[in-house]
Amino acid sequence: ANRKLTLSIMASLLFAVVCVSESFPEINEMLQLAPFPSQKTQVIFLLLFALDLVGCFAIEHVCRYFFMPERRVALQRAKDSVKISSPTTGSTAADKHEKMLLDDEKQNRALVFRLSLVALSFIGKTLVGKSK
Protein backbone atom coordinates (compact mmCIF):
# COMPACT_ATOMS: atom_id res chain seq x y z
CA ALA A 1 0.00 0.00 0.00
CA ASN A 2 3.08 2.24 0.02
CA ARG A 3 3.08 4.37 -3.13
CA LYS A 4 6.83 5.14 -3.16
CA LEU A 5 7.75 1.50 -2.66
CA THR A 6 5.40 0.42 -5.45
CA LEU A 7 6.88 3.02 -7.80
CA SER A 8 10.47 2.06 -7.02
CA ILE A 9 9.85 -1.66 -7.45
CA MET A 10 8.00 -1.18 -10.73
CA ALA A 11 10.66 1.26 -12.02
CA SER A 12 13.39 -1.27 -11.18
CA LEU A 13 11.51 -4.05 -12.94
CA LEU A 14 10.85 -1.87 -15.97
CA PHE A 15 14.53 -0.84 -16.14
CA ALA A 16 15.59 -4.50 -15.96
CA VAL A 17 13.15 -5.42 -18.73
CA VAL A 18 14.47 -2.57 -20.91
CA CYS A 19 18.05 -3.75 -20.36
CA VAL A 20 17.26 -7.40 -21.04
CA SER A 21 15.15 -6.65 -24.10
CA GLU A 22 17.92 -4.39 -25.42
CA SER A 23 15.27 -1.83 -26.40
CA PHE A 24 17.75 1.02 -25.92
CA PRO A 25 21.20 -0.27 -26.92
CA GLU A 26 22.76 2.98 -25.70
CA ILE A 27 21.82 2.14 -22.12
CA ASN A 28 23.32 -1.33 -22.44
CA GLU A 29 26.53 0.14 -23.89
CA MET A 30 26.73 2.78 -21.16
CA LEU A 31 26.34 0.09 -18.48
CA GLN A 32 28.76 -2.16 -20.41
CA LEU A 33 26.26 -5.02 -20.56
CA ALA A 34 27.21 -7.81 -22.91
CA PRO A 35 24.56 -8.86 -25.41
CA PHE A 36 22.72 -12.11 -24.78
CA PRO A 37 24.18 -15.10 -26.61
CA SER A 38 20.83 -16.05 -28.11
CA GLN A 39 17.24 -14.96 -28.29
CA LYS A 40 16.26 -18.02 -26.27
CA THR A 41 18.34 -16.80 -23.31
CA GLN A 42 16.80 -13.37 -23.57
CA VAL A 43 13.27 -14.80 -23.65
CA ILE A 44 14.03 -16.99 -20.62
CA PHE A 45 15.15 -13.93 -18.65
CA LEU A 46 12.03 -11.98 -19.65
CA LEU A 47 9.79 -14.90 -18.71
CA LEU A 48 11.56 -15.15 -15.35
CA PHE A 49 10.80 -11.46 -14.72
CA ALA A 50 7.13 -12.02 -15.56
CA LEU A 51 6.97 -15.19 -13.44
CA ASP A 52 8.63 -13.37 -10.54
CA LEU A 53 6.10 -10.53 -10.69
CA VAL A 54 3.07 -12.81 -10.93
CA GLY A 55 4.44 -15.16 -8.29
CA CYS A 56 5.03 -12.35 -5.81
CA PHE A 57 1.49 -11.06 -6.16
CA ALA A 58 0.04 -14.56 -5.90
CA ILE A 59 2.03 -15.40 -2.78
CA GLU A 60 1.10 -12.07 -1.19
CA HIS A 61 -2.61 -12.64 -1.75
CA VAL A 62 -2.51 -16.27 -0.60
CA CYS A 63 -0.66 -15.28 2.59
CA ARG A 64 -3.11 -12.46 3.27
CA TYR A 65 -6.04 -14.79 2.74
CA PHE A 66 -4.80 -17.54 5.04
CA PHE A 67 -2.74 -15.69 7.64
CA MET A 68 -4.58 -12.39 8.01
CA PRO A 69 -8.31 -13.22 8.09
CA GLU A 70 -8.94 -10.41 10.60
CA ARG A 71 -7.53 -7.87 8.14
CA ARG A 72 -9.74 -9.28 5.36
CA VAL A 73 -12.80 -8.98 7.61
CA ALA A 74 -11.82 -5.45 8.69
CA LEU A 75 -11.30 -4.36 5.08
CA GLN A 76 -14.65 -5.81 4.06
CA ARG A 77 -16.37 -3.99 6.94
CA ALA A 78 -14.62 -0.77 5.94
CA LYS A 79 -15.70 -1.20 2.33
CA ASP A 80 -19.26 -1.89 3.44
CA SER A 81 -19.31 1.10 5.80
CA VAL A 82 -17.97 3.40 3.08
CA LYS A 83 -20.71 2.22 0.74
CA ILE A 84 -23.43 2.60 3.39
CA SER A 85 -22.41 5.84 5.06
CA SER A 86 -23.38 9.15 3.56
CA PRO A 87 -21.64 12.52 3.94
CA THR A 88 -24.50 13.86 6.06
CA THR A 89 -24.25 11.14 8.74
CA GLY A 90 -20.66 12.02 9.50
CA SER A 91 -17.83 9.61 9.83
CA THR A 92 -15.02 9.05 12.22
CA ALA A 93 -11.37 9.73 11.49
CA ALA A 94 -10.78 5.98 11.34
CA ASP A 95 -13.42 5.63 8.61
CA LYS A 96 -11.82 8.41 6.60
CA HIS A 97 -8.38 6.87 7.07
CA GLU A 98 -9.66 3.46 6.00
CA LYS A 99 -11.24 4.96 2.89
CA MET A 100 -7.98 6.74 2.09
CA LEU A 101 -6.07 3.45 2.43
CA LEU A 102 -8.53 1.68 0.15
CA ASP A 103 -8.18 4.46 -2.43
CA ASP A 104 -4.37 4.21 -2.21
CA GLU A 105 -4.50 0.46 -2.73
CA LYS A 106 -6.74 0.92 -5.76
CA GLN A 107 -4.39 3.53 -7.26
CA ASN A 108 -1.34 1.32 -6.63
CA ARG A 109 -2.99 -1.60 -8.38
CA ALA A 110 -3.84 0.59 -11.37
CA LEU A 111 -0.24 1.83 -11.46
CA VAL A 112 1.19 -1.68 -11.31
CA PHE A 113 -1.16 -2.75 -14.09
CA ARG A 114 -0.13 0.13 -16.35
CA LEU A 115 3.58 -0.37 -15.77
CA SER A 116 3.17 -4.10 -16.36
CA LEU A 117 1.60 -3.32 -19.72
CA VAL A 118 4.60 -1.13 -20.59
CA ALA A 119 6.96 -3.95 -19.62
CA LEU A 120 4.94 -6.41 -21.68
CA SER A 121 5.14 -4.10 -24.68
CA PHE A 122 8.95 -4.13 -24.41
CA ILE A 123 8.86 -7.91 -24.15
CA GLY A 124 6.57 -8.14 -27.17
CA LYS A 125 8.80 -5.85 -29.22
CA THR A 126 11.79 -7.95 -28.28
CA LEU A 127 10.12 -11.21 -29.28
CA VAL A 128 8.78 -9.82 -32.56
CA GLY A 129 11.93 -7.85 -33.40
CA LYS A 130 14.31 -10.76 -32.82
CA SER A 131 12.22 -13.29 -34.77
CA LYS A 132 12.51 -11.26 -38.00
PDB file of N, CA, C and O in Angstrom, residues 56-120:
ATOM      1  N   CYS A  56       5.043 -13.194  -7.007  1.00  0.00           N
ATOM      2  CA  CYS A  56       5.034 -12.349  -5.808  1.00  0.00           C
ATOM      3  C   CYS A  56       3.625 -11.911  -5.439  1.00  0.00           C
ATOM      4  O   CYS A  56       3.226 -11.957  -4.276  1.00  0.00           O
ATOM      5  N   PHE A  57       2.864 -11.476  -6.445  1.00  0.00           N
ATOM      6  CA  PHE A  57       1.495 -11.061  -6.161  1.00  0.00           C
ATOM      7  C   PHE A  57       0.643 -12.229  -5.701  1.00  0.00           C
ATOM      8  O   PHE A  57      -0.159 -12.090  -4.774  1.00  0.00           O
ATOM      9  N   ALA A  58       0.821 -13.388  -6.304  1.00  0.00           N
ATOM     10  CA  ALA A  58       0.038 -14.555  -5.903  1.00  0.00           C
ATOM     11  C   ALA A  58       0.357 -14.963  -4.463  1.00  0.00           C
ATOM     12  O   ALA A  58      -0.552 -15.217  -3.661  1.00  0.00           O
ATOM     13  N   ILE A  59       1.639 -15.016  -4.137  1.00  0.00           N
ATOM     14  CA  ILE A  59       2.034 -15.397  -2.779  1.00  0.00           C
ATOM     15  C   ILE A  59       1.511 -14.387  -1.763  1.00  0.00           C
ATOM     16  O   ILE A  59       1.024 -14.766  -0.689  1.00  0.00           O
ATOM     17  N   GLU A  60       1.596 -13.101  -2.108  1.00  0.00           N
ATOM     18  CA  GLU A  60       1.095 -12.075  -1.190  1.00  0.00           C
ATOM     19  C   GLU A  60      -0.390 -12.271  -0.904  1.00  0.00           C
ATOM     20  O   GLU A  60      -0.830 -12.228   0.251  1.00  0.00           O
ATOM     21  N   HIS A  61      -1.169 -12.498  -1.945  1.00  0.00           N
ATOM     22  CA  HIS A  61      -2.609 -12.643  -1.748  1.00  0.00           C
ATOM     23  C   HIS A  61      -2.970 -13.935  -1.022  1.00  0.00           C
ATOM     24  O   HIS A  61      -3.882 -13.941  -0.188  1.00  0.00           O
ATOM     25  N   VAL A  62      -2.254 -15.006  -1.302  1.00  0.00           N
ATOM     26  CA  VAL A  62      -2.509 -16.272  -0.597  1.00  0.00           C
ATOM     27  C   VAL A  62      -2.175 -16.111   0.891  1.00  0.00           C
ATOM     28  O   VAL A  62      -2.954 -16.538   1.758  1.00  0.00           O
ATOM     29  N   CYS A  63      -1.046 -15.485   1.181  1.00  0.00           N
ATOM     30  CA  CYS A  63      -0.661 -15.277   2.586  1.00  0.00           C
ATOM     31  C   CYS A  63      -1.657 -14.382   3.309  1.00  0.00           C
ATOM     32  O   CYS A  63      -2.017 -14.642   4.460  1.00  0.00           O
ATOM     33  N   ARG A  64      -2.099 -13.328   2.639  1.00  0.00           N
ATOM     34  CA  ARG A  64      -3.107 -12.458   3.266  1.00  0.00           C
ATOM     35  C   ARG A  64      -4.391 -13.216   3.538  1.00  0.00           C
ATOM     36  O   ARG A  64      -5.010 -13.049   4.581  1.00  0.00           O
ATOM     37  N   TYR A  65      -4.788 -14.058   2.592  1.00  0.00           N
ATOM     38  CA  TYR A  65      -6.039 -14.790   2.743  1.00  0.00           C
ATOM     39  C   TYR A  65      -5.976 -15.766   3.913  1.00  0.00           C
ATOM     40  O   TYR A  65      -6.899 -15.840   4.720  1.00  0.00           O
ATOM     41  N   PHE A  66      -4.875 -16.509   4.020  1.00  0.00           N
ATOM     42  CA  PHE A  66      -4.798 -17.537   5.044  1.00  0.00           C
ATOM     43  C   PHE A  66      -4.291 -17.041   6.393  1.00  0.00           C
ATOM     44  O   PHE A  66      -4.702 -17.538   7.434  1.00  0.00           O
ATOM     45  N   PHE A  67      -3.372 -16.077   6.395  1.00  0.00           N
ATOM     46  CA  PHE A  67      -2.737 -15.685   7.642  1.00  0.00           C
ATOM     47  C   PHE A  67      -3.236 -14.368   8.225  1.00  0.00           C
ATOM     48  O   PHE A  67      -2.843 -14.000   9.314  1.00  0.00           O
ATOM     49  N   MET A  68      -4.071 -13.664   7.501  1.00  0.00           N
ATOM     50  CA  MET A  68      -4.585 -12.393   8.007  1.00  0.00           C
ATOM     51  C   MET A  68      -6.105 -12.288   7.811  1.00  0.00           C
ATOM     52  O   MET A  68      -6.588 -11.334   7.224  1.00  0.00           O
ATOM     53  N   PRO A  69      -6.859 -13.280   8.295  1.00  0.00           N
ATOM     54  CA  PRO A  69      -8.313 -13.217   8.089  1.00  0.00           C
ATOM     55  C   PRO A  69      -8.946 -12.009   8.780  1.00  0.00           C
ATOM     56  O   PRO A  69      -9.931 -11.457   8.286  1.00  0.00           O
ATOM     57  N   GLU A  70      -8.365 -11.568   9.901  1.00  0.00           N
ATOM     58  CA  GLU A  70      -8.939 -10.413  10.602  1.00  0.00           C
ATOM     59  C   GLU A  70      -8.793  -9.145   9.755  1.00  0.00           C
ATOM     60  O   GLU A  70      -9.668  -8.287   9.754  1.00  0.00           O
ATOM     61  N   ARG A  71      -7.702  -9.039   9.019  1.00  0.00           N
ATOM     62  CA  ARG A  71      -7.526  -7.874   8.137  1.00  0.00           C
ATOM     63  C   ARG A  71      -8.544  -7.917   7.000  1.00  0.00           C
ATOM     64  O   ARG A  71      -9.115  -6.918   6.620  1.00  0.00           O
ATOM     65  N   ARG A  72      -8.767  -9.122   6.449  1.00  0.00           N
ATOM     66  CA  ARG A  72      -9.739  -9.278   5.364  1.00  0.00           C
ATOM     67  C   ARG A  72     -11.134  -8.887   5.843  1.00  0.00           C
ATOM     68  O   ARG A  72     -11.856  -8.166   5.161  1.00  0.00           O
ATOM     69  N   VAL A  73     -11.486  -9.316   7.039  1.00  0.00           N
ATOM     70  CA  VAL A  73     -12.796  -8.983   7.607  1.00  0.00           C
ATOM     71  C   VAL A  73     -12.887  -7.479   7.865  1.00  0.00           C
ATOM     72  O   VAL A  73     -13.899  -6.839   7.552  1.00  0.00           O
ATOM     73  N   ALA A  74     -11.826  -6.897   8.410  1.00  0.00           N
ATOM     74  CA  ALA A  74     -11.819  -5.454   8.688  1.00  0.00           C
ATOM     75  C   ALA A  74     -11.926  -4.648   7.403  1.00  0.00           C
ATOM     76  O   ALA A  74     -12.648  -3.645   7.348  1.00  0.00           O
ATOM     77  N   LEU A  75     -11.214  -5.068   6.361  1.00  0.00           N
ATOM     78  CA  LEU A  75     -11.303  -4.356   5.081  1.00  0.00           C
ATOM     79  C   LEU A  75     -12.698  -4.467   4.479  1.00  0.00           C
ATOM     80  O   LEU A  75     -13.219  -3.499   3.924  1.00  0.00           O
ATOM     81  N   GLN A  76     -13.298  -5.650   4.604  1.00  0.00           N
ATOM     82  CA  GLN A  76     -14.651  -5.813   4.064  1.00  0.00           C
ATOM     83  C   GLN A  76     -15.640  -4.941   4.829  1.00  0.00           C
ATOM     84  O   GLN A  76     -16.509  -4.312   4.237  1.00  0.00           O
ATOM     85  N   ARG A  77     -15.498  -4.870   6.151  1.00  0.00           N
ATOM     86  CA  ARG A  77     -16.365  -3.995   6.939  1.00  0.00           C
ATOM     87  C   ARG A  77     -16.168  -2.538   6.556  1.00  0.00           C
ATOM     88  O   ARG A  77     -17.120  -1.774   6.454  1.00  0.00           O
ATOM     89  N   ALA A  78     -14.913  -2.156   6.330  1.00  0.00           N
ATOM     90  CA  ALA A  78     -14.622  -0.770   5.938  1.00  0.00           C
ATOM     91  C   ALA A  78     -15.223  -0.462   4.577  1.00  0.00           C
ATOM     92  O   ALA A  78     -15.810   0.610   4.377  1.00  0.00           O
ATOM     93  N   LYS A  79     -15.103  -1.405   3.654  1.00  0.00           N
ATOM     94  CA  LYS A  79     -15.698  -1.204   2.327  1.00  0.00           C
ATOM     95  C   LYS A  79     -17.210  -1.072   2.449  1.00  0.00           C
ATOM     96  O   LYS A  79     -17.820  -0.216   1.818  1.00  0.00           O
ATOM     97  N   ASP A  80     -17.809  -1.946   3.259  1.00  0.00           N
ATOM     98  CA  ASP A  80     -19.259  -1.886   3.442  1.00  0.00           C
ATOM     99  C   ASP A  80     -19.680  -0.583   4.105  1.00  0.00           C
ATOM    100  O   ASP A  80     -20.676   0.024   3.717  1.00  0.00           O
ATOM    101  N   SER A  81     -18.941  -0.125   5.100  1.00  0.00           N
ATOM    102  CA  SER A  81     -19.310   1.103   5.801  1.00  0.00           C
ATOM    103  C   SER A  81     -19.138   2.315   4.901  1.00  0.00           C
ATOM    104  O   SER A  81     -19.903   3.268   4.991  1.00  0.00           O
ATOM    105  N   VAL A  82     -18.146   2.285   4.019  1.00  0.00           N
ATOM    106  CA  VAL A  82     -17.967   3.402   3.084  1.00  0.00           C
ATOM    107  C   VAL A  82     -19.119   3.442   2.103  1.00  0.00           C
ATOM    108  O   VAL A  82     -19.628   4.505   1.755  1.00  0.00           O
ATOM    109  N   LYS A  83     -19.582   2.271   1.674  1.00  0.00           N
ATOM    110  CA  LYS A  83     -20.709   2.217   0.744  1.00  0.00           C
ATOM    111  C   LYS A  83     -21.998   2.676   1.421  1.00  0.00           C
ATOM    112  O   LYS A  83     -22.817   3.346   0.824  1.00  0.00           O
ATOM    113  N   ILE A  84     -22.169   2.318   2.682  1.00  0.00           N
ATOM    114  CA  ILE A  84     -23.425   2.605   3.394  1.00  0.00           C
ATOM    115  C   ILE A  84     -23.472   4.041   3.897  1.00  0.00           C
ATOM    116  O   ILE A  84     -24.498   4.702   3.799  1.00  0.00           O
ATOM    117  N   SER A  85     -22.368   4.529   4.435  1.00  0.00           N
ATOM    118  CA  SER A  85     -22.408   5.844   5.064  1.00  0.00           C
ATOM    119  C   SER A  85     -22.561   6.949   4.024  1.00  0.00           C
ATOM    120  O   SER A  85     -22.128   6.833   2.896  1.00  0.00           O
ATOM    121  N   SER A  86     -23.197   8.000   4.432  1.00  0.00           N
ATOM    122  CA  SER A  86     -23.379   9.154   3.559  1.00  0.00           C
ATOM    123  C   SER A  86     -22.661  10.336   4.182  1.00  0.00           C
ATOM    124  O   SER A  86     -22.383  10.348   5.377  1.00  0.00           O
ATOM    125  N   PRO A  87     -22.368  11.372   3.389  1.00  0.00           N
ATOM    126  CA  PRO A  87     -21.638  12.517   3.938  1.00  0.00           C
ATOM    127  C   PRO A  87     -22.400  13.254   5.035  1.00  0.00           C
ATOM    128  O   PRO A  87     -21.809  13.896   5.879  1.00  0.00           O
ATOM    129  N   THR A  88     -23.719  13.135   5.057  1.00  0.00           N
ATOM    130  CA  THR A  88     -24.499  13.855   6.062  1.00  0.00           C
ATOM    131  C   THR A  88     -24.479  13.174   7.419  1.00  0.00           C
ATOM    132  O   THR A  88     -24.666  13.818   8.434  1.00  0.00           O
ATOM    133  N   THR A  89     -24.237  11.847   7.453  1.00  0.00           N
ATOM    134  CA  THR A  89     -24.253  11.141   8.736  1.00  0.00           C
ATOM    135  C   THR A  89     -22.971  11.351   9.510  1.00  0.00           C
ATOM    136  O   THR A  89     -22.920  11.078  10.690  1.00  0.00           O
ATOM    137  N   GLY A  90     -21.939  11.814   8.828  1.00  0.00           N
ATOM    138  CA  GLY A  90     -20.660  12.021   9.504  1.00  0.00           C
ATOM    139  C   GLY A  90     -19.907  10.720   9.608  1.00  0.00           C
ATOM    140  O   GLY A  90     -20.484   9.639   9.583  1.00  0.00           O
ATOM    141  N   SER A  91     -18.629  10.817   9.690  1.00  0.00           N
ATOM    142  CA  SER A  91     -17.829   9.611   9.835  1.00  0.00           C
ATOM    143  C   SER A  91     -16.642   9.921  10.738  1.00  0.00           C
ATOM    144  O   SER A  91     -16.245  11.062  10.898  1.00  0.00           O
ATOM    145  N   THR A  92     -16.133   8.884  11.299  1.00  0.00           N
ATOM    146  CA  THR A  92     -15.017   9.048  12.215  1.00  0.00           C
ATOM    147  C   THR A  92     -13.717   9.205  11.428  1.00  0.00           C
ATOM    148  O   THR A  92     -13.668   8.944  10.225  1.00  0.00           O
ATOM    149  N   ALA A  93     -12.678   9.599  12.123  1.00  0.00           N
ATOM    150  CA  ALA A  93     -11.372   9.733  11.492  1.00  0.00           C
ATOM    151  C   ALA A  93     -10.870   8.378  11.003  1.00  0.00           C
ATOM    152  O   ALA A  93     -10.224   8.286   9.960  1.00  0.00           O
ATOM    153  N   ALA A  94     -11.201   7.323  11.747  1.00  0.00           N
ATOM    154  CA  ALA A  94     -10.781   5.976  11.344  1.00  0.00           C
ATOM    155  C   ALA A  94     -11.446   5.577  10.031  1.00  0.00           C
ATOM    156  O   ALA A  94     -10.822   4.963   9.173  1.00  0.00           O
ATOM    157  N   ASP A  95     -12.723   5.931   9.860  1.00  0.00           N
ATOM    158  CA  ASP A  95     -13.419   5.634   8.609  1.00  0.00           C
ATOM    159  C   ASP A  95     -12.780   6.376   7.439  1.00  0.00           C
ATOM    160  O   ASP A  95     -12.585   5.819   6.360  1.00  0.00           O
ATOM    161  N   LYS A  96     -12.457   7.627   7.662  1.00  0.00           N
ATOM    162  CA  LYS A  96     -11.817   8.414   6.601  1.00  0.00           C
ATOM    163  C   LYS A  96     -10.445   7.843   6.264  1.00  0.00           C
ATOM    164  O   LYS A  96     -10.069   7.758   5.095  1.00  0.00           O
ATOM    165  N   HIS A  97      -9.711   7.448   7.290  1.00  0.00           N
ATOM    166  CA  HIS A  97      -8.383   6.870   7.066  1.00  0.00           C
ATOM    167  C   HIS A  97      -8.493   5.551   6.311  1.00  0.00           C
ATOM    168  O   HIS A  97      -7.707   5.285   5.394  1.00  0.00           O
ATOM    169  N   GLU A  98      -9.450   4.740   6.667  1.00  0.00           N
ATOM    170  CA  GLU A  98      -9.656   3.457   5.995  1.00  0.00           C
ATOM    171  C   GLU A  98     -10.023   3.667   4.533  1.00  0.00           C
ATOM    172  O   GLU A  98      -9.530   2.979   3.649  1.00  0.00           O
ATOM    173  N   LYS A  99     -10.869   4.658   4.274  1.00  0.00           N
ATOM    174  CA  LYS A  99     -11.240   4.963   2.890  1.00  0.00           C
ATOM    175  C   LYS A  99     -10.029   5.443   2.112  1.00  0.00           C
ATOM    176  O   LYS A  99      -9.816   5.051   0.957  1.00  0.00           O
ATOM    177  N   MET A 100      -9.185   6.243   2.747  1.00  0.00           N
ATOM    178  CA  MET A 100      -7.983   6.736   2.094  1.00  0.00           C
ATOM    179  C   MET A 100      -7.035   5.566   1.768  1.00  0.00           C
ATOM    180  O   MET A 100      -6.451   5.517   0.678  1.00  0.00           O
ATOM    181  N   LEU A 101      -6.908   4.617   2.674  1.00  0.00           N
ATOM    182  CA  LEU A 101      -6.065   3.448   2.430  1.00  0.00           C
ATOM    183  C   LEU A 101      -6.611   2.600   1.286  1.00  0.00           C
ATOM    184  O   LEU A 101      -5.852   2.103   0.444  1.00  0.00           O
ATOM    185  N   LEU A 102      -7.919   2.440   1.236  1.00  0.00           N
ATOM    186  CA  LEU A 102      -8.530   1.683   0.148  1.00  0.00           C
ATOM    187  C   LEU A 102      -8.311   2.379  -1.190  1.00  0.00           C
ATOM    188  O   LEU A 102      -8.035   1.730  -2.203  1.00  0.00           O
ATOM    189  N   ASP A 103      -8.428   3.700  -1.199  1.00  0.00           N
ATOM    190  CA  ASP A 103      -8.177   4.458  -2.429  1.00  0.00           C
ATOM    191  C   ASP A 103      -6.725   4.328  -2.860  1.00  0.00           C
ATOM    192  O   ASP A 103      -6.427   4.181  -4.047  1.00  0.00           O
ATOM    193  N   ASP A 104      -5.797   4.380  -1.907  1.00  0.00           N
ATOM    194  CA  ASP A 104      -4.371   4.212  -2.208  1.00  0.00           C
ATOM    195  C   ASP A 104      -4.093   2.842  -2.818  1.00  0.00           C
ATOM    196  O   ASP A 104      -3.347   2.718  -3.782  1.00  0.00           O
ATOM    197  N   GLU A 105      -4.701   1.818  -2.225  1.00  0.00           N
ATOM    198  CA  GLU A 105      -4.501   0.464  -2.730  1.00  0.00           C
ATOM    199  C   GLU A 105      -5.026   0.349  -4.163  1.00  0.00           C
ATOM    200  O   GLU A 105      -4.377  -0.248  -5.024  1.00  0.00           O
ATOM    201  N   LYS A 106      -6.156   0.947  -4.411  1.00  0.00           N
ATOM    202  CA  LYS A 106      -6.741   0.919  -5.755  1.00  0.00           C
ATOM    203  C   LYS A 106      -5.830   1.634  -6.756  1.00  0.00           C
ATOM    204  O   LYS A 106      -5.581   1.140  -7.861  1.00  0.00           O
ATOM    205  N   GLN A 107      -5.287   2.788  -6.379  1.00  0.00           N
ATOM    206  CA  GLN A 107      -4.390   3.530  -7.261  1.00  0.00           C
ATOM    207  C   GLN A 107      -3.088   2.764  -7.504  1.00  0.00           C
ATOM    208  O   GLN A 107      -2.569   2.756  -8.622  1.00  0.00           O
ATOM    209  N   ASN A 108      -2.566   2.114  -6.471  1.00  0.00           N
ATOM    210  CA  ASN A 108      -1.344   1.325  -6.634  1.00  0.00           C
ATOM    211  C   ASN A 108      -1.559   0.162  -7.588  1.00  0.00           C
ATOM    212  O   ASN A 108      -0.698  -0.153  -8.411  1.00  0.00           O
ATOM    213  N   ARG A 109      -2.692  -0.493  -7.468  1.00  0.00           N
ATOM    214  CA  ARG A 109      -2.987  -1.604  -8.382  1.00  0.00           C
ATOM    215  C   ARG A 109      -3.093  -1.114  -9.822  1.00  0.00           C
ATOM    216  O   ARG A 109      -2.609  -1.768 -10.744  1.00  0.00           O
ATOM    217  N   ALA A 110      -3.730   0.030 -10.017  1.00  0.00           N
ATOM    218  CA  ALA A 110      -3.837   0.590 -11.366  1.00  0.00           C
ATOM    219  C   ALA A 110      -2.458   0.937 -11.912  1.00  0.00           C
ATOM    220  O   ALA A 110      -2.153   0.688 -13.085  1.00  0.00           O
ATOM    221  N   LEU A 111      -1.593   1.477 -11.054  1.00  0.00           N
ATOM    222  CA  LEU A 111      -0.240   1.831 -11.464  1.00  0.00           C
ATOM    223  C   LEU A 111       0.569   0.592 -11.836  1.00  0.00           C
ATOM    224  O   LEU A 111       1.248   0.559 -12.866  1.00  0.00           O
ATOM    225  N   VAL A 112       0.486  -0.436 -11.022  1.00  0.00           N
ATOM    226  CA  VAL A 112       1.193  -1.683 -11.307  1.00  0.00           C
ATOM    227  C   VAL A 112       0.699  -2.275 -12.616  1.00  0.00           C
ATOM    228  O   VAL A 112       1.490  -2.748 -13.445  1.00  0.00           O
ATOM    229  N   PHE A 113      -0.593  -2.226 -12.855  1.00  0.00           N
ATOM    230  CA  PHE A 113      -1.164  -2.752 -14.088  1.00  0.00           C
ATOM    231  C   PHE A 113      -0.633  -1.994 -15.296  1.00  0.00           C
ATOM    232  O   PHE A 113      -0.204  -2.593 -16.287  1.00  0.00           O
ATOM    233  N   ARG A 114      -0.623  -0.675 -15.223  1.00  0.00           N
ATOM    234  CA  ARG A 114      -0.134   0.133 -16.350  1.00  0.00           C
ATOM    235  C   ARG A 114       1.344  -0.108 -16.627  1.00  0.00           C
ATOM    236  O   ARG A 114       1.752  -0.266 -17.776  1.00  0.00           O
ATOM    237  N   LEU A 115       2.156  -0.131 -15.578  1.00  0.00           N
ATOM    238  CA  LEU A 115       3.583  -0.366 -15.771  1.00  0.00           C
ATOM    239  C   LEU A 115       3.854  -1.788 -16.257  1.00  0.00           C
ATOM    240  O   LEU A 115       4.800  -2.013 -17.008  1.00  0.00           O
ATOM    241  N   SER A 116       3.033  -2.733 -15.852  1.00  0.00           N
ATOM    242  CA  SER A 116       3.173  -4.100 -16.358  1.00  0.00           C
ATOM    243  C   SER A 116       2.869  -4.148 -17.850  1.00  0.00           C
ATOM    244  O   SER A 116       3.525  -4.878 -18.601  1.00  0.00           O
ATOM    245  N   LEU A 117       1.894  -3.379 -18.290  1.00  0.00           N
ATOM    246  CA  LEU A 117       1.597  -3.315 -19.722  1.00  0.00           C
ATOM    247  C   LEU A 117       2.769  -2.731 -20.503  1.00  0.00           C
ATOM    248  O   LEU A 117       3.099  -3.194 -21.595  1.00  0.00           O
ATOM    249  N   VAL A 118       3.420  -1.709 -19.942  1.00  0.00           N
ATOM    250  CA  VAL A 118       4.595  -1.130 -20.594  1.00  0.00           C
ATOM    251  C   VAL A 118       5.702  -2.182 -20.688  1.00  0.00           C
ATOM    252  O   VAL A 118       6.329  -2.341 -21.745  1.00  0.00           O
ATOM    253  N   ALA A 119       5.940  -2.901 -19.606  1.00  0.00           N
ATOM    254  CA  ALA A 119       6.961  -3.949 -19.620  1.00  0.00           C
ATOM    255  C   ALA A 119       6.619  -5.029 -20.637  1.00  0.00           C
ATOM    256  O   ALA A 119       7.491  -5.498 -21.378  1.00  0.00           O
ATOM    257  N   LEU A 120       5.354  -5.405 -20.708  1.00  0.00           N
ATOM    258  CA  LEU A 120       4.937  -6.410 -21.679  1.00  0.00           C
ATOM    259  C   LEU A 120       5.122  -5.918 -23.108  1.00  0.00           C
ATOM    260  O   LEU A 120       5.431  -6.701 -24.000  1.00  0.00           O
TER     261      LEU A 120
END
